[in-house]
Short mmCIF file of C-alpha atoms and ligand atoms in Angstrom, two decimals:
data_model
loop_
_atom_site.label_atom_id
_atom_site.label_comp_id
_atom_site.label_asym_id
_atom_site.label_seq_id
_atom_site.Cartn_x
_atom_site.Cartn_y
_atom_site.Cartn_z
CA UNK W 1158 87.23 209.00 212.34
CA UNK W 1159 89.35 206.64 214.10
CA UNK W 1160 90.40 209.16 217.21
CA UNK W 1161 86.82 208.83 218.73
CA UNK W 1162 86.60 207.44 221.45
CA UNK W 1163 89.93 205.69 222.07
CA UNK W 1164 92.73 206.06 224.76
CA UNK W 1165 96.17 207.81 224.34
CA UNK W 1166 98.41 205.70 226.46
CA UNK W 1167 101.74 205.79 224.39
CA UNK W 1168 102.32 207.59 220.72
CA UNK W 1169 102.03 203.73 219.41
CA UNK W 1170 98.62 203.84 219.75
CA UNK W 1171 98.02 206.56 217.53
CA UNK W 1172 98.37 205.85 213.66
CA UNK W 1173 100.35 208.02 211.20
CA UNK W 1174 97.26 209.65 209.94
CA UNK W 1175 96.18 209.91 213.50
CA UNK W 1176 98.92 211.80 214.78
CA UNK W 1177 99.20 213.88 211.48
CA UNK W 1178 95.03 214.92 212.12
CA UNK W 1179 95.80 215.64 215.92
CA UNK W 1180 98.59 218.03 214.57
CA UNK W 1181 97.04 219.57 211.95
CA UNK W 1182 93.70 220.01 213.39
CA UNK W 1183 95.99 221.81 216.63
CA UNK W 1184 97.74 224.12 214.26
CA UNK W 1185 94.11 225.21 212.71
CA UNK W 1186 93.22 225.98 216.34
CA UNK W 1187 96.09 227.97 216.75
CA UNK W 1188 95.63 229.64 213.28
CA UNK W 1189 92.12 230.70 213.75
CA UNK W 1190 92.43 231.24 217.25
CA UNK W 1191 91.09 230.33 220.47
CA UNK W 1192 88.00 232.10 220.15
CA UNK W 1193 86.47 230.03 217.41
CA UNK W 1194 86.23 226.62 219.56
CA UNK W 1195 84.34 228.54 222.48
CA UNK W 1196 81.37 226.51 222.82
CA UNK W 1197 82.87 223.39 220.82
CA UNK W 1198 83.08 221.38 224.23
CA UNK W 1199 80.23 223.81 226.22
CA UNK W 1200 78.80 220.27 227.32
CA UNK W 1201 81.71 218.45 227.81
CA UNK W 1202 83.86 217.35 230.89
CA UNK W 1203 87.38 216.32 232.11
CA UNK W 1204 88.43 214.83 234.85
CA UNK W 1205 91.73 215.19 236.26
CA UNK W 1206 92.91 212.61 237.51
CA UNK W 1207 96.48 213.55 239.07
CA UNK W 1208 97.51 211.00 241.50
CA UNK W 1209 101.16 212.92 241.65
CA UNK W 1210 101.24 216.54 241.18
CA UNK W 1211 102.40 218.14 237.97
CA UNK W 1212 101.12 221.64 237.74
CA UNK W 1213 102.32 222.22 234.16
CA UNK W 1214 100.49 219.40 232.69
CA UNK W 1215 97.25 219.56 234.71
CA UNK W 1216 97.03 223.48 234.04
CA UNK W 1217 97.90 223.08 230.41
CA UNK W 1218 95.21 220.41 230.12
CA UNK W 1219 92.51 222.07 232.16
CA UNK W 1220 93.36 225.46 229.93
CA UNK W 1221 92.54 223.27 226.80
CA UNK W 1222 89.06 222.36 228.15
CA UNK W 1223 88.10 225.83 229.71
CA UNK W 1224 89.31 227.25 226.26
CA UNK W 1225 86.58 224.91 224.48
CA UNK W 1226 83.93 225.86 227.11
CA UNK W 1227 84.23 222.85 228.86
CA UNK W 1228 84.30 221.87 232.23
CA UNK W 1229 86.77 220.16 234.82
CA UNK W 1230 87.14 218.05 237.60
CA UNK W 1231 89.71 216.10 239.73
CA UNK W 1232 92.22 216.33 241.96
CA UNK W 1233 95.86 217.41 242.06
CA UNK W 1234 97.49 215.28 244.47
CA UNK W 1235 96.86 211.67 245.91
CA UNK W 1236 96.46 212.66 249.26
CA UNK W 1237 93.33 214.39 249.16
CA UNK W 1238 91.56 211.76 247.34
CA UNK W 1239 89.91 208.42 247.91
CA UNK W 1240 93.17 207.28 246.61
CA UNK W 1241 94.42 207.78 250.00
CA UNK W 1242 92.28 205.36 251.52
CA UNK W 1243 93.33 202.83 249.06
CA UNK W 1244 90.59 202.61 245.89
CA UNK W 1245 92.58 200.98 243.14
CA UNK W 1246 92.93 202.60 240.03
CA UNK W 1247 90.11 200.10 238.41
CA UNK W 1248 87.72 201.21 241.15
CA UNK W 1249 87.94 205.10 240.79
CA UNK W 1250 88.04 205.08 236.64
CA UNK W 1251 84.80 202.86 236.88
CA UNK W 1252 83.20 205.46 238.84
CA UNK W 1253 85.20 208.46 237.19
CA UNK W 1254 83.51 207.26 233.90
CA UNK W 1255 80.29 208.40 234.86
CA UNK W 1256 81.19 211.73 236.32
CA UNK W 1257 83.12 212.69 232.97
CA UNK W 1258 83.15 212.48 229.25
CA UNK W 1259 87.31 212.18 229.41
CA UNK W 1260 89.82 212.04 231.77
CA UNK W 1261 93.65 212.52 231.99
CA UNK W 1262 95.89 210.68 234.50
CA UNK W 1263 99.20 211.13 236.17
CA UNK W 1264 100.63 208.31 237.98
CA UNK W 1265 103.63 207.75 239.43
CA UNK W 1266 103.30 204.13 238.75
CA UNK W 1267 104.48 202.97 235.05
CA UNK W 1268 101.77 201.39 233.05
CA UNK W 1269 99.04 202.68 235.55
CA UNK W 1270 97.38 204.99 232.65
CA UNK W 1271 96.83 201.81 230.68
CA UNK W 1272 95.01 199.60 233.70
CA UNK W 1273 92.79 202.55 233.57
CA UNK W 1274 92.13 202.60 230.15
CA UNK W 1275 91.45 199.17 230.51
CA UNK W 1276 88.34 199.62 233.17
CA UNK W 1277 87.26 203.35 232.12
CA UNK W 1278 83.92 203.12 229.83
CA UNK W 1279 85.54 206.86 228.12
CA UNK W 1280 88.93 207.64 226.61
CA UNK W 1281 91.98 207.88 228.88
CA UNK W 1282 94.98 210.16 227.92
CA UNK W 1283 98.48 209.14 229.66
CA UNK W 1284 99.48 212.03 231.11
CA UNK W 1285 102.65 211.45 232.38
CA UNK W 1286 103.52 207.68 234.24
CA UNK W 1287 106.65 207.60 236.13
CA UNK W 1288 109.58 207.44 233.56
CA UNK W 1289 107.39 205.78 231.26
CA UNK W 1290 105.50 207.71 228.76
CA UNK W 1291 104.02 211.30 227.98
CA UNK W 1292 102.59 211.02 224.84
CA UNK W 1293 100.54 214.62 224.80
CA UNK W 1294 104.57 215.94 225.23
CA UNK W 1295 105.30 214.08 221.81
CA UNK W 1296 102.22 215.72 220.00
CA UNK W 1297 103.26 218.80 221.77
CA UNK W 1298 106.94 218.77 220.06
CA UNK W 1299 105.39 217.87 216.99
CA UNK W 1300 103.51 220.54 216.89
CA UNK W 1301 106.05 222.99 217.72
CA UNK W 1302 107.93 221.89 214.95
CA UNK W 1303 105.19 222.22 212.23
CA UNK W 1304 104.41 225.49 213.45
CA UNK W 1305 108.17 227.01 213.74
CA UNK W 1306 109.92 224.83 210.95
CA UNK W 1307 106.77 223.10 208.71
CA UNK W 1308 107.02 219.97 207.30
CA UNK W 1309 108.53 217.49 209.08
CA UNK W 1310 109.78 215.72 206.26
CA UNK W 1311 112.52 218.39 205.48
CA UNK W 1312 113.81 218.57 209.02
CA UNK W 1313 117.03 217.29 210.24
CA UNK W 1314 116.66 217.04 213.83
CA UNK W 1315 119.01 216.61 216.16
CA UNK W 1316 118.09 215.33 219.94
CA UNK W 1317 120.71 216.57 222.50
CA UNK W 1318 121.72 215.10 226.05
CA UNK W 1319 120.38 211.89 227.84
CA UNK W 1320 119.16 209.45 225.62
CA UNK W 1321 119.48 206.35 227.12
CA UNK W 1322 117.29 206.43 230.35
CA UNK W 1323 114.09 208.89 229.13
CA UNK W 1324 111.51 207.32 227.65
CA UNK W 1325 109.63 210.00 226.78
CA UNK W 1326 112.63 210.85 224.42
CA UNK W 1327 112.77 207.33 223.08
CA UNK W 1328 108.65 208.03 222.14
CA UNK W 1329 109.23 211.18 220.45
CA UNK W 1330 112.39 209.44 218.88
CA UNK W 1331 110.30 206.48 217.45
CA UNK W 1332 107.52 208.60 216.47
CA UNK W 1333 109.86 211.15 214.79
CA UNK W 1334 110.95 207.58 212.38
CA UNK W 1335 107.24 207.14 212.29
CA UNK W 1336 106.23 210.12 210.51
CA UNK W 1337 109.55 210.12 208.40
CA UNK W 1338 111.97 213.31 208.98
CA UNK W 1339 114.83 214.11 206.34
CA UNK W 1340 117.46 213.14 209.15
CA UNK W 1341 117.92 212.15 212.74
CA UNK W 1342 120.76 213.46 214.61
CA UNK W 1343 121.43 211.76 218.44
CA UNK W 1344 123.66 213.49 220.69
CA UNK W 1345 124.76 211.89 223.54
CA UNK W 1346 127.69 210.91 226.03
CA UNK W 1347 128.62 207.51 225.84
CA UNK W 1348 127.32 206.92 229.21
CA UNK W 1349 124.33 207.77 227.80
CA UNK W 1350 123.48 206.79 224.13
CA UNK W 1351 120.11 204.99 223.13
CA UNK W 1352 119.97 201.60 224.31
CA UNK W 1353 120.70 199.12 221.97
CA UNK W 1354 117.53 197.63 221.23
CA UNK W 1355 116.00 201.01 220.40
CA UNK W 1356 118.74 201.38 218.08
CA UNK W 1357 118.74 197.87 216.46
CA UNK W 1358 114.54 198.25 216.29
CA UNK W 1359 115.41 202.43 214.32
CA UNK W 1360 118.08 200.91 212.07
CA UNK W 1361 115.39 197.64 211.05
CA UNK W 1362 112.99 200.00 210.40
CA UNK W 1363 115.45 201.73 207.80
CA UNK W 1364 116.17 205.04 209.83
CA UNK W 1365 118.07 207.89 208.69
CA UNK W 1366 120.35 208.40 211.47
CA UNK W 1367 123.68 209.63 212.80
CA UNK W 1368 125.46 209.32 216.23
CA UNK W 1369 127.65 212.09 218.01
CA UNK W 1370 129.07 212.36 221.20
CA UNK W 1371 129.71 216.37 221.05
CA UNK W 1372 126.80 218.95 219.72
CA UNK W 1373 130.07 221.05 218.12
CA UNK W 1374 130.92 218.44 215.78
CA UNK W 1375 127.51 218.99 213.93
CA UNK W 1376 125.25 221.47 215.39
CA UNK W 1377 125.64 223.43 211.83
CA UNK W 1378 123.40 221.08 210.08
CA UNK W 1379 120.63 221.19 212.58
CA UNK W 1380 116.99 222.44 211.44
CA UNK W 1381 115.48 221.37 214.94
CA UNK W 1382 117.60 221.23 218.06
CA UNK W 1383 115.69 219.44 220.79
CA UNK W 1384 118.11 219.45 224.08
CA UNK W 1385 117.19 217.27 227.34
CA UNK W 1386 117.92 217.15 230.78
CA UNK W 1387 121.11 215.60 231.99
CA UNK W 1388 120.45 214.47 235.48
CA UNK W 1389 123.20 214.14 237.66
CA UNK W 1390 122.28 211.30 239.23
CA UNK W 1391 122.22 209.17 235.93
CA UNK W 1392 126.13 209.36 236.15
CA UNK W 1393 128.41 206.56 237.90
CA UNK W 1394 129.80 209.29 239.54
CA UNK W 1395 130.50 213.27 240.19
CA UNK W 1396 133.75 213.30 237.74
CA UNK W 1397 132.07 211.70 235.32
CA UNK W 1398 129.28 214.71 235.57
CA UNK W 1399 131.40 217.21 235.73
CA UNK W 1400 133.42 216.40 232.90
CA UNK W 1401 130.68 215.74 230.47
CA UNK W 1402 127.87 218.06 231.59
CA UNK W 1403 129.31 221.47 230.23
CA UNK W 1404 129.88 219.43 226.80
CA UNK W 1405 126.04 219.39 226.48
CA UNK W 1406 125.21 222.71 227.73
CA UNK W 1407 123.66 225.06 224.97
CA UNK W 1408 125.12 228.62 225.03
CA UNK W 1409 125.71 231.73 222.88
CA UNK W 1410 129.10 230.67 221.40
CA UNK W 1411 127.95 227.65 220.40
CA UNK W 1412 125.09 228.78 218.41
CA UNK W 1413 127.19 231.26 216.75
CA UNK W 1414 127.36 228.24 214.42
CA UNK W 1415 124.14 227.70 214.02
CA UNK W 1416 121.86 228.18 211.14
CA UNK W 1417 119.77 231.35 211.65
CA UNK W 1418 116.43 229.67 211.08
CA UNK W 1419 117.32 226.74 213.75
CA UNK W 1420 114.72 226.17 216.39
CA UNK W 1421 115.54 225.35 219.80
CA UNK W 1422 113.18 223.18 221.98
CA UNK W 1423 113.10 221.63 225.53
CA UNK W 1424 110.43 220.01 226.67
CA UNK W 1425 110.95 222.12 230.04
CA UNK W 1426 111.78 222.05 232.91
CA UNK W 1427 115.40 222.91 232.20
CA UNK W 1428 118.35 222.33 234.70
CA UNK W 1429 121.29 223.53 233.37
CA UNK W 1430 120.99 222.38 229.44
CA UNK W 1431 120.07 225.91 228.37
CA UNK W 1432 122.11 228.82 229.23
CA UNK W 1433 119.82 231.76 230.24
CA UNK W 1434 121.42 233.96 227.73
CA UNK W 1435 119.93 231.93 224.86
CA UNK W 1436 116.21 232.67 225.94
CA UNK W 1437 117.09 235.97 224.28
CA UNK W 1438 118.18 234.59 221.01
CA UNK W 1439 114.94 234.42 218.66
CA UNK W 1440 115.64 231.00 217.44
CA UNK W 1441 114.82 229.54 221.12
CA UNK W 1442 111.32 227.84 220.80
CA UNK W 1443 110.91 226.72 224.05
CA UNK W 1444 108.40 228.90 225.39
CA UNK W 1445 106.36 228.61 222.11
CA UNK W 1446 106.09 225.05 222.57
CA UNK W 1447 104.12 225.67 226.22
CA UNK W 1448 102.01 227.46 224.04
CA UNK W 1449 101.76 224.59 221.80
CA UNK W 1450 100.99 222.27 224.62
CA UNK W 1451 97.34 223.86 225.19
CA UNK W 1452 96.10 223.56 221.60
CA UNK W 1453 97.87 219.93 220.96
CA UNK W 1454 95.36 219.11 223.85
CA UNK W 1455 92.21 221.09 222.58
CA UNK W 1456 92.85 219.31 219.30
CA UNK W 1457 93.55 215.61 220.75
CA UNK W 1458 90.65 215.63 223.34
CA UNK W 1459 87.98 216.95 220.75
CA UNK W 1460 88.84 214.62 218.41
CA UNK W 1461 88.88 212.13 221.12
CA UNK W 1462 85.44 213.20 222.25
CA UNK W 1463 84.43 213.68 218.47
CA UNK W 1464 82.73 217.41 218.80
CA UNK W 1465 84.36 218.38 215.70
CA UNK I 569 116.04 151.83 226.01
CA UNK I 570 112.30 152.26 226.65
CA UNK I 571 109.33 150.29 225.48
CA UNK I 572 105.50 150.26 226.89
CA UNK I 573 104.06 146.91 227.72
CA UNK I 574 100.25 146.73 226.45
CA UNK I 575 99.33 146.20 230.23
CA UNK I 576 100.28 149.74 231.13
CA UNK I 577 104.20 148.89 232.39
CA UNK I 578 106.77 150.89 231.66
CA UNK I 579 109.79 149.16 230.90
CA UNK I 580 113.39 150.40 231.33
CA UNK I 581 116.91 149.46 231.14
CA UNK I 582 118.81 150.56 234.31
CA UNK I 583 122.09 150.04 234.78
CA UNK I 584 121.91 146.72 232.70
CA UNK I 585 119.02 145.31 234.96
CA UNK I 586 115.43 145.56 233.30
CA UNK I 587 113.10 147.27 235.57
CA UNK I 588 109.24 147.15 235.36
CA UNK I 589 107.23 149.98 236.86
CA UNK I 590 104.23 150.40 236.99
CA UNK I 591 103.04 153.51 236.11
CA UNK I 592 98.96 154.97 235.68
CA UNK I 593 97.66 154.06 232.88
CA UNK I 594 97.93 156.81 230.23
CA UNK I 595 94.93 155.90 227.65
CA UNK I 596 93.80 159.60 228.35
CA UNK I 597 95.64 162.16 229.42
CA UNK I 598 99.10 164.02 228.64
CA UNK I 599 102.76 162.96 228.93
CA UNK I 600 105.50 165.43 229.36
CA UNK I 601 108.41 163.69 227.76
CA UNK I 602 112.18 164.59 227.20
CA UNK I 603 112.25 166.89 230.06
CA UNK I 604 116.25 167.71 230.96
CA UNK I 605 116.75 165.61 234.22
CA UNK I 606 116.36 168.03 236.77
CA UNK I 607 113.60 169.96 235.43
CA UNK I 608 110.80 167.60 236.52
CA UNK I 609 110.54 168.46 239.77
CA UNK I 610 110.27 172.01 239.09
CA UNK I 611 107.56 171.50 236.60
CA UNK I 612 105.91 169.52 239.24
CA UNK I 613 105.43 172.12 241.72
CA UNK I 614 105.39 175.19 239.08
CA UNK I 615 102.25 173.74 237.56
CA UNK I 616 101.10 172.34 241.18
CA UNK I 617 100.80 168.84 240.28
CA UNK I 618 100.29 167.64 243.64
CA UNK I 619 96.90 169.39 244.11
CA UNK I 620 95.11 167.61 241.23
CA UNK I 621 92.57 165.30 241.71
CA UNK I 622 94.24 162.63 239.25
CA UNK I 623 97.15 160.49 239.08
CA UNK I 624 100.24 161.93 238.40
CA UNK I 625 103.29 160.23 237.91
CA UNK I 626 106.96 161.91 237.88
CA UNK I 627 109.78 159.82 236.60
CA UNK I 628 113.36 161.20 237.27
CA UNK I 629 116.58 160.47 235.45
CA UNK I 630 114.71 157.74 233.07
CA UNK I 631 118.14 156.78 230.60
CA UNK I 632 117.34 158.50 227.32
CA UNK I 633 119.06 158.22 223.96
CA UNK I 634 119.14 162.06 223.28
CA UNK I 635 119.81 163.36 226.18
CA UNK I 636 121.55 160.81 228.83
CA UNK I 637 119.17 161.23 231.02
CA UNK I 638 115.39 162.85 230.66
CA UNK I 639 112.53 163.01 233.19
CA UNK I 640 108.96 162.81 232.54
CA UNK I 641 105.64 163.64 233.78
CA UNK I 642 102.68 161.99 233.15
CA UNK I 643 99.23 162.74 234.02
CA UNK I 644 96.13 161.22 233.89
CA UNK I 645 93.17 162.28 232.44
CA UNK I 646 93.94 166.56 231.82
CA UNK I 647 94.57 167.53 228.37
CA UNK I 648 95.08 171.36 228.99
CA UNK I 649 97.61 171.94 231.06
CA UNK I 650 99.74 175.75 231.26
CA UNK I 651 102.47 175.16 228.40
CA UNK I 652 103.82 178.93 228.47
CA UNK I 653 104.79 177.63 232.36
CA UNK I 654 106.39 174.58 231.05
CA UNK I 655 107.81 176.21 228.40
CA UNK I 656 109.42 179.13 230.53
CA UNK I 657 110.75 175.75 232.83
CA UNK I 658 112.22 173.78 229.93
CA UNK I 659 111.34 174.92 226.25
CA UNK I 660 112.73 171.32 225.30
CA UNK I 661 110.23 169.65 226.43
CA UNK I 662 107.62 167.18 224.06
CA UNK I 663 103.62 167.38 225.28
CA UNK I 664 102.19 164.25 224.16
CA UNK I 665 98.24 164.64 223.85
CA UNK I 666 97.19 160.37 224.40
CA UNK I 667 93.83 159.45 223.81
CA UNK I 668 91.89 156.09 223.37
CA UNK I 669 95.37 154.95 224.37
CA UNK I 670 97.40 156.58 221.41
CA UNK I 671 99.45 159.44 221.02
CA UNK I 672 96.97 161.53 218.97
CA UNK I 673 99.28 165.06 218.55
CA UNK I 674 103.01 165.94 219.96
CA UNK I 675 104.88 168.89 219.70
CA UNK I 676 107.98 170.67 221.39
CA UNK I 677 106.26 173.19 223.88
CA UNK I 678 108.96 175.68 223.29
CA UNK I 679 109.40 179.23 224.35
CA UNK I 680 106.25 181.02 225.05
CA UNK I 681 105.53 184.61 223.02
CA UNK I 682 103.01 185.42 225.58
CA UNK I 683 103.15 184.88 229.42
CA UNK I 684 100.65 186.00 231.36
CA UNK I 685 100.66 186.48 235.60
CA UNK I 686 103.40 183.90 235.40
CA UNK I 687 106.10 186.24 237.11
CA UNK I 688 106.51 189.50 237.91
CA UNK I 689 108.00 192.47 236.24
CA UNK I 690 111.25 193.60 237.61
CA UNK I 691 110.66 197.17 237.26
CA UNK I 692 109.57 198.30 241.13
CA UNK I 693 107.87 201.10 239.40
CA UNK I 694 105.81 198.68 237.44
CA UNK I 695 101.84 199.65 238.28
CA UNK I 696 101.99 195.36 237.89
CA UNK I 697 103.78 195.53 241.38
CA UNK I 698 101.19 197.91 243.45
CA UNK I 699 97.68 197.28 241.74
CA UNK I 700 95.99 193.67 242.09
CA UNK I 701 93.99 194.41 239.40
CA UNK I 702 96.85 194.84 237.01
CA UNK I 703 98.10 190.93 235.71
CA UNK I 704 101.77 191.40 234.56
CA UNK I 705 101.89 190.12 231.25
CA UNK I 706 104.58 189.98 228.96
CA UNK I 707 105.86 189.39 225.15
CA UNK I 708 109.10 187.72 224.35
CA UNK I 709 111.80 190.35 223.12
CA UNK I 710 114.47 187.71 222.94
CA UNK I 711 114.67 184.11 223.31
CA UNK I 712 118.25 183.19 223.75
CA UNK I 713 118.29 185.37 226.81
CA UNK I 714 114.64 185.12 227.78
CA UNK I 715 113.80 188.23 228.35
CA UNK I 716 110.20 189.22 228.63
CA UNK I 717 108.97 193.42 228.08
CA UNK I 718 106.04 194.16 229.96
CA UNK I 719 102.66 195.55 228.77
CA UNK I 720 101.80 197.34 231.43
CA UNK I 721 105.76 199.41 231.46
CA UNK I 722 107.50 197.99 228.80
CA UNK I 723 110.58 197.71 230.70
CA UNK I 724 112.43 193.99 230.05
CA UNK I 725 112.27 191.11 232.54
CA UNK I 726 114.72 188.64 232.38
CA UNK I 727 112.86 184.89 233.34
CA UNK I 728 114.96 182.98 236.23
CA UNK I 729 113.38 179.63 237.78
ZN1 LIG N 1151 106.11 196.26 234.20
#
């Protein structure tokens, strides 16, 4: 098994088959249930290593060990840790390997997940660094599709607002050409289509993909509608926002053209992308995939730890 | 016009006048030839020439067929010397590996795939920026424009002397 034992700094890391065994070991999980995996971890710990906060992530990790009888440790925010005085990252994942079996790391630095990987003596997962990568968000959305939708590989899937500064977008976009979906569909303001290398590297790599600038134009096609935030401050300026932020807001009347068995995701939190009237409508997914978070964890870090 | 005298002269043709210099002898060591005029200097102090404990010598705006007018660097006695620098510098340049007093290989340095600690990343989110322990280290995403994406963040630096 190739999983044991190795870090989870971007989705690259991860082969095809190692992504497809993280997400189909997850939706076993969820299919038998949380009870099964009780003791699978009973002698196992995590350390949390959250050098800016995120409660969603931490909690939605430390849920994943607790659920598999484990055991956590860490801290939540830089201040209160020997961070504060100034260890380097190399210094407190040395140490940290000792006082846990795996750890998980925010940082608000980009790349700082991967110096760690390179000093800690047990696997590192990325969770979250800066604007850079969050891969256990990619398995995450995977898994929400598999479990709403199924196969990937019949799925046209449609990814809806900023494209061109998230990077955590442009990893699920890569690893969504990885694993071979029926169609990609971007959506995207001008302003803020993929950048151009992304595109050139999709297109070399033989990618089944359209543009759009307006979700109407095609949202009738969609299997999997995955909508983003649009940030004001990504826009030259406040007419510029103002014109183009309703275009890529998701409401009632425009799913009224939707199929019925779309799913709609967000990787959460929303600003404005989602009307709140569509958390009503039984196609929205996003909730579910919160849900999905916690076992796309249990699966990763006991595969990572190799308890299965 | 160029020639080497068996003694260890250089010879060259300056403004119609022949001019001997005398340069170190090169029987071991490495010459940095075909180096655009201009460049030398900046090799010199990039790869910190001055500080070595062997003879160096830089020649400036030497008259050369290909390019009008070339410097070069030669230097006595090293053999491995940091081509990715030179490279990043002046891709044209020729290394010239002499031993016993021949040229025993040559090669166009060109630009390097790989740079490590060499400069730094632009991104000021870049852990490479904040974290000693974190050499920036880059792979070349495309030549013409020399841009460089980093390991560590993957974001693109663009190489300036
Ligand atoms: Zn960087």
């Amino acid at each position: 098994m190739g999983i044991q034992g190795k870090s989870l700094i971007a989705p690259d890391d991860f082969t095809v088959e190692e992504i497809q065994t993280v997400i189909s070991t997850a939706k076993e999980m969820m299919e038998v249930g949380p009870d099964a995996y009780r003791g699978l971890c009973a002698d196992k710990i995590l350390a949390t290593l959250f050098y800016e906060p995120s409660t969603r992530t931490r909690l939605s990790f430390e849920s994943a060990m607790l659920r598999m009888g484990g055991s956590v440790l860490g801290f939540g925010d830089a201040n209160t840790s020997s961070v504060a005085k100034g260890e380097s990252i190399a210094d407190t994942v040395r140490v940290i390997s000792h006082y846990a079996d795996i750890a998980v790391m925010r940082h608000h630095k980009e790349g700082a997940p991967k110096l760690a990987a390179q000093y800690a003596t047990i696997p590192v997962i990325n969770g979250g660094d800066g604007g850079h990568q969050h891969p256990t968000q990619t398995l995450t959305d995977l898994l929400t599709v598999e479990i709403c939708k199924g196969k990937l590989d019949e799925q046209v899937v449609a990814i809806c607002g900023d494209l061109k500064f998230g990077r955590t977008v442009h990893s699920l976009i890569k690893t969504l050409t990885r694993l071979s979906i029926k169609k990609l569909i971007l959506i995207s303001p001008e302003e803020l289509a993929l950048p151009s290398y992304l595109r050139r590297e999709l297109e070399q790599k033989g990618a089944n993909m359209e543009e759009y600038t307006c979700l109407d134009e095609v949202i009738e096609v969609v299997d999997v509608l995955y909508m983003t935030r649009i940030q004001r401050e990504r826009f030259f300026n406040e007419a510029d926002y103002q014109r183009l932020k309703d275009t890529y807001i998701l409401d009632a009347r425009k799913l009224e053209r939707a199929k019925q068995d779309m799913i709609i995701m967000h990787p959460l939190p929303r600003n404005n992308e989602i009307a709140y009237e569509v958390d009503d409508d039984p196609r929205a997914k996003y909730f579910e995939q919160a849900k999905c978070g916690v076992y796309a964890r249990m699966a990763l870090m006991s595969l990572q730890l190799g308890v299965l | 016009m160029r020639g080497v005298c068996p003694d260890g002269f250089d010879v060259f043709a300056v403004r119609g006048a022949i001019m001997m210099m005398q340069v170190t002898s090169i029987s071991e060591g490495i010459v940095l030839d075909h180096i655009t005029s201009g460049n030398g200097l900046k090799i010199f102090s990039k790869l910190n020439l001055a500080g070595l404990d062997h003879p160096v010598v830089l020649l400036m705006n030497v008259p050369s067929q290909r390019l009008g007018r070339k410097d070069i660097i030669k230097i006595q006695n090293i053999k491995d010397i940091d081509l990715a620098m030179i490279g990043l510098v002046d891709p044209s340049t020729t290394v010239n590996v002499i031993s016993g007093g021949k040229i025993i290989s040559k090669h166009k340095v060109g630009i390097p795939e790989v740079v490590r600690g060499l400069f730094k990343c632009s991104n000021p989110r870049c852990v490479t920026n904040s974290d000693t322990y974190a050499e920036p280290c880059f792979r070349l995403v495309d030549a013409e424009s020399r841009e460089y994406a980093c390991e560590y963040c993957e974001e693109t630096t663009r190489y300036r002397f």
